[in-house]
């Protein structure tokens, strides 16, 4: 590839390492985290050596640093400052990875396309792995666990694979020919595999993200409706074939949302709200909920302890207070705004026009979410968000 040949050897090696990321993410959290951390640290070292600090002028970057500083302050004044400050410090490697992708590794359009292809290949491999699990051993209480041995593969499909899926859907409903047909088949396969994974919020991220992406880039109404009908029929067929899966996405889901007295989901959220209500100004410290909530919720009715309250915005309120909630929300939505504005300016490029769907889907306020400051979820989530930002923040000359 010409884009790589033009680089010094050391930089070429780092970019190849960056492009291999979706495959590291298929292995396990330790190699995946090592990949992300090395990319982030390389960007910091390069910035120090070259003194190239122009990227600090971006609003979302500044908002990220401000939120990070507040997380450190909230940790410092908490009852467990050592642990909390440490959690805040190491969390920033995830936004820093997005900055590295946007302002260095993804500056060349050709490399962004290569990363999108790498992501799509990783997504297809994951779909193959999960298909093999379904055929060989089936579900575990309505969930899948390969290749991690943990019930989280839907995170890879939904969050790492989302940038590829939104492009697939947009192409499937807007162009003609073999590429459109291939895109439609692959997109439907990914969504159905996500359904089989049994992770409801990740399925909704993919399904809703795909629906929105199909509307924002030159859709053909008949093609769009046809894709929706095919997806619905495929999901219904999967439900008939696997009744336990159908129950998980129907009566169990409805009961969990509508019955406050018996819903574990509502009790988990309410537990976060109870703790936040008593610590609304500064919070209990970044990352401290997992260690403090069990004691704080003891004897409180309609609450359930969990290591995190299962909503990003509620967690920001609980752990960093109302100030942290405002700063953190501004940071997350400035990322969405950055991608959305870029899409409005570049309607002719399918990657740019649909990129805003990625951060909008994963940062949606009312969505159930994993630990905002945790490891595994952030590796998946920021990989997808970083690619979306890389698409949208490259200089116009490189588009």
Short mmCIF file of C-alpha atoms in Angstrom, two decimals:
data_model
loop_
_atom_site.label_atom_id
_atom_site.label_comp_id
_atom_site.label_asym_id
_atom_site.label_seq_id
_atom_site.Cartn_x
_atom_site.Cartn_y
_atom_site.Cartn_z
CA UNK A 1 0.00 0.00 0.00
CA UNK A 2 1.39 3.38 -1.08
CA UNK A 3 0.30 5.08 2.14
CA UNK A 4 2.50 2.71 4.17
CA UNK A 5 5.46 2.69 1.79
CA UNK A 6 5.81 6.46 2.11
CA UNK A 7 6.35 6.19 5.89
CA UNK A 8 9.58 5.62 7.83
CA UNK A 9 10.05 1.98 8.80
CA UNK A 10 9.21 2.54 12.48
CA UNK A 11 6.02 4.41 11.66
CA UNK A 12 5.02 1.81 9.08
CA UNK A 13 5.35 -0.91 11.70
CA UNK A 14 3.17 0.99 14.16
CA UNK A 15 0.49 1.57 11.54
CA UNK A 16 0.46 -2.12 10.63
CA UNK A 17 0.14 -2.89 14.34
CA UNK A 18 -2.79 -0.46 14.54
CA UNK A 19 -4.47 -2.08 11.54
CA UNK A 20 -4.24 -5.48 13.26
CA UNK A 21 -6.38 -4.25 16.17
CA UNK A 22 -9.67 -5.97 15.26
CA UNK A 23 -7.84 -9.31 15.35
CA UNK A 24 -6.24 -8.62 18.74
CA UNK A 25 -9.75 -7.90 19.99
CA UNK A 26 -10.78 -11.41 18.98
CA UNK A 27 -8.28 -13.00 21.37
CA UNK A 28 -8.87 -11.81 24.92
CA UNK A 29 -8.91 -8.64 26.99
CA UNK A 30 -5.21 -8.62 27.93
CA UNK A 31 -3.75 -8.60 24.38
CA UNK A 32 -6.56 -6.29 23.26
CA UNK A 33 -5.81 -3.82 26.06
CA UNK A 34 -2.08 -4.07 25.35
CA UNK A 35 -2.72 -3.19 21.69
CA UNK A 36 -4.85 -0.18 22.58
CA UNK A 37 -2.44 1.05 25.25
CA UNK A 38 0.62 0.76 22.99
CA UNK A 39 -1.13 2.77 20.28
CA UNK A 40 -2.11 5.45 22.82
CA UNK A 41 1.38 5.69 24.35
CA UNK A 42 3.00 5.82 20.91
CA UNK A 43 0.82 8.82 20.11
CA UNK A 44 1.84 10.58 23.33
CA UNK A 45 5.53 9.95 22.65
CA UNK A 46 5.18 11.20 19.08
CA UNK A 47 3.41 14.34 20.29
CA UNK A 48 6.22 15.06 22.76
CA UNK A 49 8.96 14.47 20.17
CA UNK A 50 7.36 16.38 17.29
CA UNK A 51 5.65 19.00 19.47
CA UNK A 52 2.64 18.63 17.21
CA UNK A 53 -0.14 19.83 19.50
CA UNK A 54 -2.60 21.10 16.94
CA UNK A 55 -4.99 18.28 17.81
CA UNK A 56 -5.51 19.85 21.22
CA UNK A 57 -7.56 22.59 19.54
CA UNK A 58 -10.49 20.27 18.81
CA UNK A 59 -13.48 20.85 21.07
CA UNK A 60 -14.10 17.19 21.84
CA UNK A 61 -10.44 16.71 22.78
CA UNK A 62 -10.51 19.66 25.19
CA UNK A 63 -13.80 18.46 26.62
CA UNK A 64 -12.24 15.04 27.19
CA UNK A 65 -9.30 16.49 29.10
CA UNK A 66 -11.57 18.67 31.24
CA UNK A 67 -13.76 15.71 32.14
CA UNK A 68 -10.67 13.62 32.91
CA UNK A 69 -9.28 16.29 35.24
CA UNK A 70 -12.60 16.43 37.08
CA UNK A 71 -12.60 12.62 37.44
CA UNK A 72 -9.19 12.91 39.11
CA UNK A 73 -10.45 15.66 41.42
CA UNK A 74 -13.56 13.66 42.33
CA UNK A 75 -11.33 10.72 43.15
CA UNK A 76 -8.94 12.84 45.22
CA UNK A 77 -11.71 14.07 47.53
CA UNK A 78 -13.39 10.66 47.85
CA UNK A 79 -13.06 8.28 50.77
CA UNK A 80 -10.77 6.00 48.73
CA UNK A 81 -8.54 8.49 46.88
CA UNK A 82 -5.69 6.16 45.99
CA UNK A 83 -7.84 3.65 44.15
CA UNK A 84 -10.12 6.26 42.60
CA UNK A 85 -7.33 8.45 41.23
CA UNK A 86 -5.68 5.37 39.77
CA UNK A 87 -8.91 4.37 38.02
CA UNK A 88 -9.31 7.87 36.61
CA UNK A 89 -5.72 8.03 35.38
CA UNK A 90 -5.73 4.72 33.54
CA UNK A 91 -9.22 5.24 32.08
CA UNK A 92 -7.96 8.05 29.89
CA UNK A 93 -6.08 5.59 27.66
CA UNK A 94 -9.40 4.94 25.92
CA UNK A 95 -10.20 8.51 24.81
CA UNK A 96 -6.48 8.91 24.10
CA UNK A 97 -6.71 5.97 21.70
CA UNK A 98 -9.51 7.77 19.85
CA UNK A 99 -7.31 10.87 19.63
CA UNK A 100 -4.41 8.77 18.32
CA UNK A 101 -6.62 7.27 15.63
CA UNK A 102 -8.16 10.59 14.62
CA UNK A 103 -5.02 12.71 14.55
CA UNK A 104 -2.26 10.31 13.55
CA UNK A 105 -3.04 6.73 12.56
CA UNK A 106 -6.16 7.64 10.60
CA UNK A 107 -5.00 10.82 8.91
CA UNK A 108 -4.71 9.15 5.50
CA UNK A 109 -7.99 8.16 3.88
CA UNK A 110 -6.45 4.99 2.45
CA UNK A 111 -5.46 3.80 5.93
CA UNK A 112 -8.97 4.48 7.20
CA UNK A 113 -10.37 2.33 4.42
CA UNK A 114 -7.84 -0.35 5.33
CA UNK A 115 -8.95 -0.21 8.97
CA UNK A 116 -12.59 -0.44 7.92
CA UNK A 117 -11.72 -3.53 5.87
CA UNK A 118 -9.78 -4.97 8.81
CA UNK A 119 -12.79 -4.34 11.05
CA UNK A 120 -15.14 -6.00 8.56
CA UNK A 121 -12.87 -9.05 8.34
CA UNK A 122 -12.70 -9.30 12.13
CA UNK A 123 -16.48 -9.01 12.27
CA UNK A 124 -16.91 -11.84 9.76
CA UNK A 125 -14.51 -14.03 11.74
CA UNK A 126 -16.49 -13.35 14.92
CA UNK A 127 -19.74 -14.22 13.14
CA UNK A 128 -18.15 -17.49 12.01
CA UNK A 129 -16.98 -18.28 15.54
CA UNK A 130 -20.43 -17.64 17.01
CA UNK A 131 -22.10 -19.68 14.27
CA UNK A 132 -19.82 -22.58 15.17
CA UNK A 133 -20.76 -22.20 18.85
CA UNK A 134 -24.47 -22.27 18.00
CA UNK A 135 -24.06 -25.43 15.92
CA UNK A 136 -21.71 -27.25 18.29
CA UNK A 137 -22.91 -26.48 21.83
CA UNK A 138 -25.84 -24.06 21.55
CA UNK A 139 -26.84 -21.31 23.95
CA UNK A 140 -25.98 -20.90 27.63
CA UNK A 141 -29.18 -19.54 29.16
CA UNK A 142 -29.89 -17.70 25.94
CA UNK A 143 -26.35 -16.31 25.56
CA UNK A 144 -23.15 -17.11 23.65
CA UNK A 145 -19.62 -16.98 25.04
CA UNK A 146 -17.07 -17.87 22.35
CA UNK A 147 -14.22 -17.01 21.84
CA UNK A 148 -13.73 -15.39 25.27
CA UNK A 149 -15.33 -17.92 27.59
CA UNK A 150 -17.38 -14.98 28.83
CA UNK A 151 -20.88 -13.81 27.85
CA UNK A 152 -19.65 -10.73 25.96
CA UNK A 153 -19.10 -11.55 22.25
CA UNK A 154 -22.07 -9.35 21.35
CA UNK A 155 -19.95 -6.41 22.50
CA UNK A 156 -17.49 -7.11 19.70
CA UNK A 157 -20.21 -7.53 17.10
CA UNK A 158 -22.10 -4.39 18.13
CA UNK A 159 -19.37 -1.94 19.11
CA UNK A 160 -16.26 -2.95 17.19
CA UNK A 161 -18.29 -3.95 14.14
CA UNK A 162 -20.73 -1.03 14.09
CA UNK A 163 -18.63 1.24 11.79
CA UNK A 164 -18.55 -1.57 9.22
CA UNK A 165 -22.24 -2.41 9.63
CA UNK A 166 -23.50 1.14 9.08
CA UNK A 167 -21.55 1.34 5.81
CA UNK A 168 -22.90 -2.07 4.74
CA UNK A 169 -26.49 -1.01 5.38
CA UNK A 170 -26.06 2.35 3.66
CA UNK A 171 -24.60 0.68 0.57
CA UNK A 172 -27.24 -2.05 0.59
CA UNK A 173 -30.14 0.42 0.37
CA UNK A 174 -28.59 3.04 -1.91
CA UNK A 175 -26.55 1.49 -4.75
CA UNK A 176 -27.14 -1.23 -7.32
CA UNK A 177 -25.24 -4.32 -8.31
CA UNK A 178 -23.29 -7.05 -6.60
CA UNK A 179 -21.80 -4.78 -3.95
CA UNK A 180 -25.29 -3.80 -2.77
CA UNK A 181 -26.39 -7.44 -2.62
CA UNK A 182 -23.25 -8.51 -0.77
CA UNK A 183 -23.62 -5.62 1.69
CA UNK A 184 -27.25 -6.56 2.38
CA UNK A 185 -26.43 -10.22 2.99
CA UNK A 186 -23.52 -9.41 5.31
CA UNK A 187 -25.49 -6.78 7.24
CA UNK A 188 -28.42 -9.14 7.81
CA UNK A 189 -26.05 -11.91 8.89
CA UNK A 190 -24.37 -9.64 11.44
CA UNK A 191 -27.69 -8.51 12.93
CA UNK A 192 -29.01 -12.08 13.17
CA UNK A 193 -25.78 -13.26 14.81
CA UNK A 194 -26.12 -10.39 17.29
CA UNK A 195 -29.63 -11.61 18.05
CA UNK A 196 -28.32 -15.12 18.69
CA UNK A 197 -25.63 -13.73 21.02
CA UNK A 198 -28.51 -12.84 23.35
CA UNK A 199 -27.18 -9.45 24.47
CA UNK A 200 -30.27 -7.32 24.12
CA UNK A 201 -28.76 -3.85 24.29
CA UNK A 202 -26.05 -4.79 21.80
CA UNK A 203 -28.66 -6.16 19.43
CA UNK A 204 -30.59 -2.90 19.72
CA UNK A 205 -27.42 -0.89 19.07
CA UNK A 206 -26.86 -2.80 15.83
CA UNK A 207 -30.48 -2.90 14.71
CA UNK A 208 -31.25 0.76 15.46
CA UNK A 209 -27.85 1.91 14.20
CA UNK A 210 -28.41 0.05 10.95
CA UNK A 211 -31.91 1.50 10.54
CA UNK A 212 -30.61 5.04 11.03
CA UNK A 213 -27.62 4.52 8.73
CA UNK A 214 -29.94 3.32 5.99
CA UNK A 215 -31.82 6.62 6.10
CA UNK A 216 -28.94 9.10 6.04
CA UNK A 217 -27.15 8.24 2.79
CA UNK A 218 -29.19 8.26 -0.45
CA UNK A 219 -31.69 5.53 0.49
CA UNK A 220 -34.01 3.90 -2.03
CA UNK A 221 -37.32 3.51 -0.15
CA UNK A 222 -38.23 0.12 -1.63
CA UNK A 223 -34.77 -1.28 -0.91
CA UNK A 224 -34.83 0.11 2.63
CA UNK A 225 -38.23 -1.39 3.41
CA UNK A 226 -37.19 -4.68 1.85
CA UNK A 227 -34.13 -4.88 4.08
CA UNK A 228 -36.26 -4.17 7.16
CA UNK A 229 -38.85 -6.82 6.25
CA UNK A 230 -36.12 -9.40 5.59
CA UNK A 231 -34.47 -8.63 8.92
CA UNK A 232 -37.75 -8.90 10.82
CA UNK A 233 -38.64 -12.20 9.15
CA UNK A 234 -35.17 -13.56 9.92
CA UNK A 235 -35.49 -12.55 13.57
CA UNK A 236 -38.94 -14.13 13.87
CA UNK A 237 -37.65 -17.35 12.31
CA UNK A 238 -34.76 -17.40 14.78
CA UNK A 239 -37.24 -16.96 17.62
CA UNK A 240 -39.34 -19.90 16.45
CA UNK A 241 -36.24 -22.08 16.13
CA UNK A 242 -34.94 -21.11 19.58
CA UNK A 243 -37.85 -20.49 22.01
CA UNK A 244 -35.53 -19.58 24.89
CA UNK A 245 -34.02 -16.85 22.73
CA UNK A 246 -37.48 -15.60 21.77
CA UNK A 247 -38.46 -15.44 25.44
CA UNK A 248 -35.37 -13.42 26.27
CA UNK A 249 -36.29 -10.79 23.69
CA UNK A 250 -40.05 -10.75 24.36
CA UNK A 251 -41.78 -11.63 27.63
CA UNK A 252 -38.64 -11.47 29.79
CA UNK A 253 -37.68 -8.11 28.29
CA UNK A 254 -41.17 -6.68 28.75
CA UNK A 255 -41.37 -7.94 32.34
CA UNK A 256 -37.98 -6.46 33.12
CA UNK A 257 -38.98 -3.04 31.82
CA UNK A 258 -42.53 -2.82 33.17
CA UNK A 259 -42.38 -4.42 36.63
CA UNK A 260 -40.47 -2.21 39.05
CA UNK A 261 -41.15 -4.48 42.03
CA UNK A 262 -39.49 -7.54 40.46
CA UNK A 263 -37.18 -6.11 37.80
CA UNK A 264 -33.47 -6.65 38.45
CA UNK A 265 -32.76 -3.96 35.84
CA UNK A 266 -34.85 -1.33 37.62
CA UNK A 267 -33.42 -2.29 41.00
CA UNK A 268 -29.86 -1.92 39.66
CA UNK A 269 -30.62 1.52 38.24
CA UNK A 270 -32.42 2.52 41.43
CA UNK A 271 -29.40 1.45 43.45
CA UNK A 272 -27.28 3.86 41.45
CA UNK A 273 -29.84 6.62 41.92
CA UNK A 274 -29.99 6.07 45.70
CA UNK A 275 -26.21 6.42 45.99
CA UNK A 276 -26.17 9.43 43.65
CA UNK A 277 -28.94 11.16 45.59
CA UNK A 278 -26.84 11.11 48.74
CA UNK A 279 -23.62 12.20 46.97
CA UNK A 280 -24.92 14.43 44.22
CA UNK A 281 -22.33 17.23 44.27
CA UNK A 282 -18.96 15.46 44.01
CA UNK A 283 -19.96 11.81 43.77
CA UNK A 284 -18.28 8.92 45.56
CA UNK A 285 -15.14 8.92 43.41
CA UNK A 286 -14.24 7.52 40.00
CA UNK A 287 -14.52 3.73 39.97
CA UNK A 288 -15.58 3.52 43.63
CA UNK A 289 -19.13 2.29 43.07
CA UNK A 290 -18.07 -1.34 42.77
CA UNK A 291 -16.45 -1.23 46.22
CA UNK A 292 -18.82 1.04 48.13
CA UNK A 293 -22.31 0.37 46.79
CA UNK A 294 -22.79 -2.96 48.56
CA UNK A 295 -22.55 -1.29 51.97
CA UNK A 296 -24.39 1.86 50.91
CA UNK A 297 -27.36 -0.13 49.59
CA UNK A 298 -27.64 -2.56 52.49
CA UNK A 299 -31.23 -2.73 53.66
CA UNK A 300 -32.52 -0.30 51.00
CA UNK A 301 -35.63 -1.78 49.33
CA UNK A 302 -35.92 -2.16 45.56
CA UNK A 303 -32.18 -1.90 45.02
CA UNK A 304 -29.64 -4.43 43.80
CA UNK A 305 -25.88 -4.21 44.05
CA UNK A 306 -23.88 -4.46 40.86
CA UNK A 307 -20.30 -3.30 40.18
CA UNK A 308 -21.78 -0.43 38.14
CA UNK A 309 -25.28 1.04 37.76
CA UNK A 310 -25.65 0.00 34.09
CA UNK A 311 -26.01 3.46 32.59
CA UNK A 312 -23.15 5.76 31.60
CA UNK A 313 -24.86 8.97 32.65
CA UNK A 314 -26.08 7.61 35.97
CA UNK A 315 -22.58 6.30 36.66
CA UNK A 316 -21.07 9.72 35.94
CA UNK A 317 -23.54 11.24 38.41
CA UNK A 318 -22.85 8.59 41.07
CA UNK A 319 -19.07 8.64 40.85
CA UNK A 320 -18.24 12.22 39.77
CA UNK A 321 -21.30 14.19 40.91
CA UNK A 322 -23.45 16.66 39.04
CA UNK A 323 -20.40 18.56 37.78
CA UNK A 324 -18.92 15.37 36.37
CA UNK A 325 -22.24 14.49 34.76
CA UNK A 326 -22.35 17.84 32.96
CA UNK A 327 -18.71 17.69 31.87
CA UNK A 328 -18.89 14.03 30.86
CA UNK A 329 -22.12 14.51 28.91
CA UNK A 330 -20.61 17.47 27.08
CA UNK A 331 -17.57 15.37 26.19
CA UNK A 332 -19.59 12.44 24.83
CA UNK A 333 -22.00 14.62 22.89
CA UNK A 334 -19.21 16.77 21.48
CA UNK A 335 -17.93 13.56 19.85
CA UNK A 336 -21.37 12.93 18.36
CA UNK A 337 -21.56 16.55 17.18
CA UNK A 338 -18.10 16.36 15.60
CA UNK A 339 -19.11 13.34 13.56
CA UNK A 340 -22.55 14.74 12.69
CA UNK A 341 -21.15 18.03 11.40
CA UNK A 342 -18.59 16.19 9.30
CA UNK A 343 -21.38 14.09 7.81
CA UNK A 344 -23.35 17.18 6.84
CA UNK A 345 -20.29 18.62 5.09
CA UNK A 346 -19.45 15.41 3.24
CA UNK A 347 -22.72 13.89 2.04
CA UNK A 348 -20.99 12.20 -0.89
CA UNK A 349 -18.80 9.95 1.27
CA UNK A 350 -20.72 7.04 2.77
CA UNK A 351 -18.22 6.51 5.59
CA UNK A 352 -18.35 10.13 6.72
CA UNK A 353 -22.09 10.55 6.25
CA UNK A 354 -22.88 7.56 8.46
CA UNK A 355 -20.06 7.86 11.02
CA UNK A 356 -22.13 9.84 13.56
CA UNK A 357 -24.36 6.79 14.04
CA UNK A 358 -21.54 5.00 15.89
CA UNK A 359 -21.08 7.38 18.86
CA UNK A 360 -24.79 8.19 18.91
CA UNK A 361 -25.64 4.51 19.31
CA UNK A 362 -23.12 3.72 22.06
CA UNK A 363 -23.61 6.98 24.00
CA UNK A 364 -27.43 7.05 23.81
CA UNK A 365 -28.57 8.37 27.22
CA UNK A 366 -31.29 5.87 28.12
CA UNK A 367 -29.41 2.78 26.95
CA UNK A 368 -28.32 0.12 29.40
CA UNK A 369 -24.53 0.11 29.37
CA UNK A 370 -21.52 -1.55 30.91
CA UNK A 371 -18.95 0.07 33.21
CA UNK A 372 -17.98 3.52 31.90
CA UNK A 373 -14.56 3.28 33.55
CA UNK A 374 -14.06 -0.47 33.12
CA UNK A 375 -11.68 -2.29 30.83
CA UNK A 376 -13.49 -4.77 28.60
CA UNK A 377 -16.43 -2.63 27.49
CA UNK A 378 -14.21 0.38 26.82
CA UNK A 379 -11.84 -1.59 24.60
CA UNK A 380 -14.73 -2.59 22.36
CA UNK A 381 -16.56 0.72 22.51
CA UNK A 382 -13.65 3.08 21.91
CA UNK A 383 -12.39 0.97 19.01
CA UNK A 384 -15.59 1.74 17.12
CA UNK A 385 -15.80 5.36 18.25
CA UNK A 386 -12.14 5.93 17.34
CA UNK A 387 -12.70 4.72 13.78
CA UNK A 388 -15.73 7.00 13.42
CA UNK A 389 -13.71 9.98 14.67
CA UNK A 390 -10.82 9.07 12.39
CA UNK A 391 -13.15 9.19 9.41
CA UNK A 392 -14.54 12.57 10.42
CA UNK A 393 -11.49 14.50 11.61
CA UNK A 394 -9.00 13.88 8.80
CA UNK A 395 -8.04 17.01 6.89
CA UNK A 396 -10.14 17.79 3.77
CA UNK A 397 -7.12 17.34 1.52
CA UNK A 398 -6.89 13.72 2.60
CA UNK A 399 -10.52 12.95 2.00
#
